Amino acid sequence: RALCPSPPAAPALLRSLRPAASVGVLHVARQIHTSQQHLAPVPPLPEKGGEVRHGLIPEEFFQFLYPKTGVTGPYMLGTGLLLYFLSKEIYVVNHETVAAACILSVIIYGIKKYGADVAAFADKLNEEKIAKALAIKNDAIRDLETAIEQEKKEQWRVEGRSYLFDAKRNNIAMLLEANYRERLLTVYNEVKKRLDYQVAMQNLKQQKEQDHMIQWVEKNVVQSITPQQQKDSIAKCISDLKALSKSAQVAV
Amino acid sequence: MAPVPVPLKDMKLLDVKLGQLPTWLAMRDFTPGGIGGALRRGYERYYNKYINVRKGGLGGISMVLAGYVVISYMWSYSHLKHDRRRKYH
């Protein structure tokens, strides 16, 4: 007994279609990631900036002059330039020089005294910023990892598909079977009722015929008993009884 | 460090020899876009070397301020000439 057949034509038709032509085109027309440069991950910040001596002159200048003049070269150059500017009055000494000297001395005193503390404070602020960003990054990574775990679990669950469908198929088969049997029972009952009816009809007919015949026979017999026959039969019965009583008395 | 053979117009200024300087200068890009690009590159070099670091020091801004002082002195020299100690200006 076959289950109701599903139309096999549709999925076979879909499978026979060829895949879209654009899939092959993508590989040929565009080269992706050919150069070494990537935007991510961003390289980390360098720890310290370029070296600066006395806060004003980059270290490269001293290194540039070192092979020819040794360690004191740049200082000699600086002193010479300073004296040249002063003597030729390219640098003019006036009231602004005094002001500059006062301001510079105050600035240098402030830096020497509070420089380390300010630097530590700034470093602390930077550390907090970096720690916050790092925390966000770690949280994002953790969330993505849990998402990956759950996705893998879902993929594992998909493998149970076949069991689910088998159970469903079994359910449907049972329903169909039960339905078929119900209908079979109904058919049987109906047929039996009709046959019983026929049997009952025949019995009834037979009984009616019998009754009718018996009645008719009785009626005719009663009619046929004439009074003369009645007297004769009663006299016969009496003589039989006398004979029987005599034989019974003899037997006792 | 053997010098890598690079076409002249791509060489950095510090690698250009003195005799090649006029040709090098002529080959540079003097359009507004080119000048803007050169300024931006210079700014980014300075920024990434001295300021955009984890433990930046004082030298980053102090060099900028010292350059500002020097340039403003140069621009106001014509005023300061009158403060020189000489009889006839």
Coordinates of C-alpha atoms in Angstrom, one line a residue:
Chain A
R1 CA 0.0 0.0 0.0
A2 CA 1.8 3.1 -1.2
L3 CA 1.7 6.5 0.6
C4 CA 0.2 9.4 -1.4
P5 CA 3.0 10.1 -3.9
S6 CA 4.6 13.6 -3.9
P7 CA 5.2 15.1 -7.3
P8 CA 8.8 14.2 -8.2
A9 CA 9.0 16.5 -11.1
A10 CA 9.7 19.9 -9.4
P11 CA 13.0 19.3 -7.6
A12 CA 14.4 17.3 -10.5
L13 CA 13.6 20.2 -12.8
L14 CA 15.4 22.6 -10.5
R15 CA 18.4 20.4 -10.3
S16 CA 18.7 20.2 -14.0
L17 CA 19.1 24.0 -14.3
R18 CA 22.8 25.1 -14.7
P19 CA 24.3 27.5 -12.1
A20 CA 24.3 31.2 -12.9
A21 CA 27.0 32.3 -15.3
S22 CA 28.1 35.2 -13.2
V23 CA 29.9 32.9 -10.7
G24 CA 32.8 32.2 -12.9
V25 CA 33.1 35.8 -14.1
L26 CA 34.0 37.1 -10.6
H27 CA 37.2 35.1 -10.3
V28 CA 38.6 36.3 -13.6
A29 CA 37.7 40.0 -13.7
R30 CA 38.7 41.3 -10.3
Q31 CA 41.9 40.6 -8.3
I32 CA 41.4 40.9 -4.6
H33 CA 44.2 41.4 -2.1
T34 CA 47.1 41.4 -4.5
S35 CA 49.2 44.0 -2.7
Q36 CA 50.8 43.4 0.7
Q37 CA 49.2 46.5 2.2
H38 CA 46.1 45.8 4.4
L39 CA 44.1 48.3 6.3
A40 CA 43.8 46.0 9.3
P41 CA 45.2 45.2 11.7
V42 CA 46.6 48.6 12.3
P43 CA 50.2 48.6 13.5
P44 CA 50.6 49.6 17.1
L45 CA 51.7 53.1 18.1
P46 CA 55.5 53.5 18.6
E47 CA 56.5 53.7 22.2
K48 CA 58.5 56.9 22.2
G49 CA 58.8 59.7 19.7
G50 CA 61.9 60.9 18.0
E51 CA 64.7 61.9 20.4
V52 CA 65.0 65.6 21.0
R53 CA 67.9 67.1 22.9
H54 CA 67.3 70.1 25.2
G55 CA 63.7 70.0 24.0
L56 CA 64.6 71.9 20.9
I57 CA 67.0 70.1 18.6
P58 CA 66.4 66.7 17.2
E59 CA 68.9 64.0 17.9
E60 CA 69.5 63.4 14.1
F61 CA 71.3 66.7 13.9
F62 CA 73.9 65.6 16.5
Q63 CA 74.3 62.2 14.8
F64 CA 74.7 64.0 11.5
L65 CA 77.6 66.0 12.8
Y66 CA 79.2 63.3 15.0
P67 CA 81.5 61.7 12.4
K68 CA 83.1 64.9 11.4
T69 CA 83.2 66.9 14.6
G70 CA 82.7 64.5 17.5
V71 CA 80.5 65.1 20.5
T72 CA 81.2 68.9 21.0
G73 CA 80.6 69.8 17.3
P74 CA 77.0 70.9 17.5
Y75 CA 77.6 72.9 20.7
M76 CA 80.5 74.7 19.1
L77 CA 78.4 75.4 16.1
G78 CA 75.6 76.8 18.4
T79 CA 78.0 79.0 20.4
G80 CA 79.6 80.3 17.2
L81 CA 76.2 81.1 15.6
L82 CA 75.0 82.8 18.8
L83 CA 78.1 85.1 19.0
Y84 CA 77.9 85.9 15.3
F85 CA 74.2 86.9 15.6
L86 CA 74.9 89.0 18.7
S87 CA 78.0 90.8 17.2
K88 CA 76.5 91.6 13.9
E89 CA 73.2 92.5 15.6
I90 CA 71.2 90.1 13.6
Y91 CA 69.8 89.4 17.0
V92 CA 69.0 92.7 18.6
V93 CA 69.2 93.1 22.3
N94 CA 66.3 95.2 23.6
H95 CA 63.5 95.2 26.1
E96 CA 62.1 92.0 24.5
T97 CA 65.3 90.1 25.3
V98 CA 64.8 90.8 29.0
A99 CA 61.2 89.7 28.8
A100 CA 62.2 86.6 26.9
A101 CA 64.8 85.7 29.5
C102 CA 62.3 86.1 32.4
I103 CA 59.6 84.0 30.6
L104 CA 62.0 81.3 29.6
S105 CA 63.5 81.0 33.1
V106 CA 60.0 80.6 34.6
I107 CA 59.0 78.1 31.9
I108 CA 62.2 76.0 32.4
Y109 CA 61.8 76.1 36.2
G110 CA 58.2 74.9 35.9
I111 CA 59.1 72.1 33.5
K112 CA 62.0 70.9 35.6
K113 CA 59.8 70.9 38.8
Y114 CA 56.5 69.5 37.6
G115 CA 57.4 67.8 34.4
A116 CA 57.5 64.3 35.7
D117 CA 54.1 64.6 37.5
V118 CA 52.4 66.0 34.4
A119 CA 53.9 63.3 32.3
A120 CA 52.7 60.6 34.7
F121 CA 49.2 62.1 34.7
A122 CA 49.0 62.2 30.9
D123 CA 50.3 58.7 30.7
K124 CA 47.5 57.6 33.1
L125 CA 44.9 59.3 31.0
N126 CA 46.3 57.6 27.9
E127 CA 46.3 54.2 29.6
E128 CA 42.7 54.6 30.6
K129 CA 41.7 55.4 27.0
I130 CA 43.7 52.4 25.7
A131 CA 42.2 50.1 28.4
K132 CA 38.7 51.1 27.4
A133 CA 39.3 50.5 23.8
L134 CA 40.9 47.2 24.6
A135 CA 38.0 46.2 26.7
I136 CA 35.6 47.0 23.9
K137 CA 37.7 45.0 21.5
N138 CA 37.9 42.0 23.8
D139 CA 34.1 42.2 24.5
A140 CA 33.5 42.2 20.8
I141 CA 35.8 39.3 20.2
R142 CA 34.1 37.3 23.0
D143 CA 30.7 38.0 21.7
L144 CA 31.7 36.9 18.2
E145 CA 33.2 33.7 19.7
T146 CA 30.0 32.9 21.5
A147 CA 28.1 33.6 18.3
I148 CA 30.5 31.2 16.5
E149 CA 29.8 28.5 19.2
Q150 CA 26.1 28.9 18.8
E151 CA 26.3 28.8 15.1
K152 CA 28.3 25.5 15.3
K153 CA 25.6 24.2 17.6
E154 CA 22.9 25.1 15.2
Q155 CA 24.9 23.3 12.5
W156 CA 25.1 20.3 14.6
R157 CA 21.3 20.5 15.2
V158 CA 20.7 20.6 11.5
E159 CA 22.2 17.1 11.2
G160 CA 19.2 15.8 13.2
R161 CA 16.9 16.9 10.3
S162 CA 16.6 13.3 9.0
Y163 CA 15.3 12.0 12.3
L164 CA 12.7 14.7 12.4
F165 CA 11.5 14.0 9.0
D166 CA 11.4 10.3 9.6
A167 CA 9.3 10.8 12.7
K168 CA 6.9 13.0 10.7
R169 CA 6.7 10.5 7.9
N170 CA 5.9 7.8 10.4
N171 CA 3.2 10.0 11.9
I172 CA 1.6 10.5 8.5
A173 CA 1.8 6.8 7.7
M174 CA 0.0 6.0 10.9
L175 CA -2.7 8.5 10.3
L176 CA -3.3 7.2 6.8
E177 CA -3.3 3.6 8.1
A178 CA -5.8 4.4 10.8
N179 CA -8.0 6.2 8.4
Y180 CA -8.0 3.3 6.0
R181 CA -8.9 0.9 8.7
E182 CA -11.7 3.0 9.9
R183 CA -13.2 3.1 6.5
L184 CA -12.7 -0.6 6.1
L185 CA -14.7 -1.1 9.3
T186 CA -17.4 1.2 8.1
V187 CA -17.7 -0.7 4.8
Y188 CA -17.8 -4.0 6.6
N189 CA -20.5 -2.8 9.0
E190 CA -22.6 -1.4 6.2
V191 CA -22.4 -4.6 4.2
K192 CA -23.2 -6.7 7.2
K193 CA -26.3 -4.6 7.9
R194 CA -27.6 -5.1 4.4
L195 CA -26.9 -8.8 4.5
D196 CA -28.6 -9.1 7.9
Y197 CA -31.6 -7.3 6.5
Q198 CA -31.9 -9.8 3.7
V199 CA -31.6 -12.8 6.1
A200 CA -34.2 -11.3 8.4
M201 CA -36.5 -10.8 5.5
Q202 CA -36.2 -14.4 4.4
N203 CA -36.7 -15.7 7.9
L204 CA -39.7 -13.6 8.3
K205 CA -41.2 -14.8 5.1
Q206 CA -40.6 -18.4 6.0
Q207 CA -42.1 -18.0 9.4
K208 CA -45.1 -16.2 8.0
E209 CA -45.6 -19.0 5.5
Q210 CA -45.3 -21.6 8.2
D211 CA -47.8 -19.9 10.5
H212 CA -50.2 -19.3 7.7
M213 CA -50.0 -22.9 6.7
I214 CA -50.5 -24.3 10.2
Q215 CA -53.4 -22.0 10.8
W216 CA -55.0 -23.1 7.5
V217 CA -54.4 -26.8 8.3
E218 CA -55.9 -26.4 11.7
K219 CA -58.8 -24.6 10.4
N220 CA -59.5 -27.2 7.8
V221 CA -59.1 -30.0 10.3
V222 CA -61.4 -28.4 12.7
Q223 CA -63.9 -27.8 10.0
S224 CA -63.7 -31.4 8.9
I225 CA -64.5 -32.8 12.2
T226 CA -68.3 -33.5 11.9
P227 CA -70.4 -34.2 15.0
Q228 CA -70.8 -37.9 14.1
Q229 CA -67.0 -38.3 14.0
Q230 CA -66.8 -36.6 17.3
K231 CA -69.2 -39.1 18.9
D232 CA -67.4 -41.9 17.4
S233 CA -64.0 -40.8 18.6
I234 CA -65.2 -40.1 22.1
A235 CA -66.7 -43.6 22.3
K236 CA -63.5 -45.1 21.0
C237 CA -61.5 -43.2 23.6
I238 CA -63.7 -44.5 26.4
S239 CA -63.4 -48.1 25.3
D240 CA -59.6 -47.7 25.0
L241 CA -59.4 -46.3 28.4
K242 CA -61.5 -49.2 29.8
A243 CA -59.1 -51.6 28.1
L244 CA -56.1 -49.8 29.5
S245 CA -57.5 -49.7 33.0
K246 CA -58.2 -53.4 32.8
S247 CA -54.6 -54.2 31.7
A248 CA -53.3 -51.9 34.4
Q249 CA -55.4 -53.6 37.1
V250 CA -54.1 -56.9 35.9
A251 CA -50.5 -55.7 36.0
V252 CA -50.8 -54.5 39.5
Chain B
M1 CA 73.7 50.9 2.6
A2 CA 74.2 50.8 -1.1
P3 CA 72.0 53.4 -2.7
V4 CA 69.1 51.9 -4.6
P5 CA 68.9 53.1 -8.2
V6 CA 65.7 55.2 -8.1
P7 CA 64.6 57.6 -10.8
L8 CA 65.7 61.2 -10.1
K9 CA 62.3 62.7 -9.5
D10 CA 61.4 60.1 -6.7
M11 CA 64.6 60.6 -4.7
K12 CA 64.4 62.2 -1.4
L13 CA 66.0 65.6 -1.0
L14 CA 68.7 64.4 1.4
D15 CA 69.9 61.9 -1.2
V16 CA 70.1 64.3 -4.1
K17 CA 73.6 65.4 -5.0
L18 CA 74.4 69.0 -5.2
G19 CA 74.9 69.1 -9.0
Q20 CA 71.5 67.4 -9.5
L21 CA 69.7 69.9 -7.4
P22 CA 68.3 72.2 -10.2
T23 CA 67.1 69.2 -12.2
W24 CA 65.5 67.7 -9.2
L25 CA 63.8 70.9 -8.3
A26 CA 62.5 71.3 -11.8
M27 CA 61.0 67.9 -11.8
R28 CA 59.0 68.4 -8.6
D29 CA 55.2 68.9 -8.7
F30 CA 54.4 72.6 -8.3
T31 CA 50.7 72.5 -9.0
P32 CA 48.5 73.5 -6.1
G33 CA 47.6 69.9 -5.6
G34 CA 51.2 68.9 -5.6
I35 CA 52.1 71.6 -3.1
G36 CA 49.2 70.7 -0.9
G37 CA 50.3 67.1 -1.1
A38 CA 53.9 68.0 -0.1
L39 CA 52.6 70.0 2.9
R40 CA 50.4 67.2 4.0
R41 CA 53.2 64.7 3.7
G42 CA 55.5 66.9 5.7
Y43 CA 52.9 67.4 8.4
E44 CA 52.2 63.7 8.6
R45 CA 55.9 62.9 8.9
Y46 CA 56.4 65.3 11.8
Y47 CA 53.1 64.3 13.4
N48 CA 53.8 60.6 13.3
K49 CA 57.3 60.9 14.5
Y50 CA 56.9 63.3 17.4
I51 CA 53.3 63.5 18.5
N52 CA 51.4 60.4 17.6
V53 CA 53.3 58.1 20.0
R54 CA 52.5 56.5 23.3
K55 CA 54.8 58.5 25.5
G56 CA 55.2 61.8 23.7
G57 CA 57.6 64.2 25.2
L58 CA 58.1 67.9 25.4
G59 CA 60.1 68.2 22.1
G60 CA 57.1 67.6 19.9
I61 CA 55.4 71.0 20.6
S62 CA 58.4 72.9 21.8
M63 CA 60.1 72.5 18.4
V64 CA 56.9 73.9 16.7
L65 CA 56.9 76.8 19.1
A66 CA 60.6 77.5 18.6
G67 CA 60.1 77.5 14.9
Y68 CA 57.2 80.0 15.3
V69 CA 59.4 82.3 17.4
V70 CA 62.1 82.2 14.9
I71 CA 59.8 82.9 11.9
S72 CA 58.0 85.8 13.7
Y73 CA 61.4 87.3 14.6
M74 CA 62.4 87.1 11.0
W75 CA 59.2 88.8 9.9
S76 CA 59.5 91.6 12.3
Y77 CA 63.2 92.2 11.8
S78 CA 62.5 95.4 9.9
H79 CA 60.9 96.9 13.0
L80 CA 63.7 95.6 15.3
K81 CA 66.4 97.2 13.2
H82 CA 65.7 100.5 14.9
D83 CA 66.7 99.1 18.3
R84 CA 70.3 98.4 17.2
R85 CA 73.1 100.2 19.0
R86 CA 74.5 102.3 16.2
K87 CA 74.6 105.9 15.5
Y88 CA 73.2 105.9 11.9
H89 CA 70.6 103.4 11.0

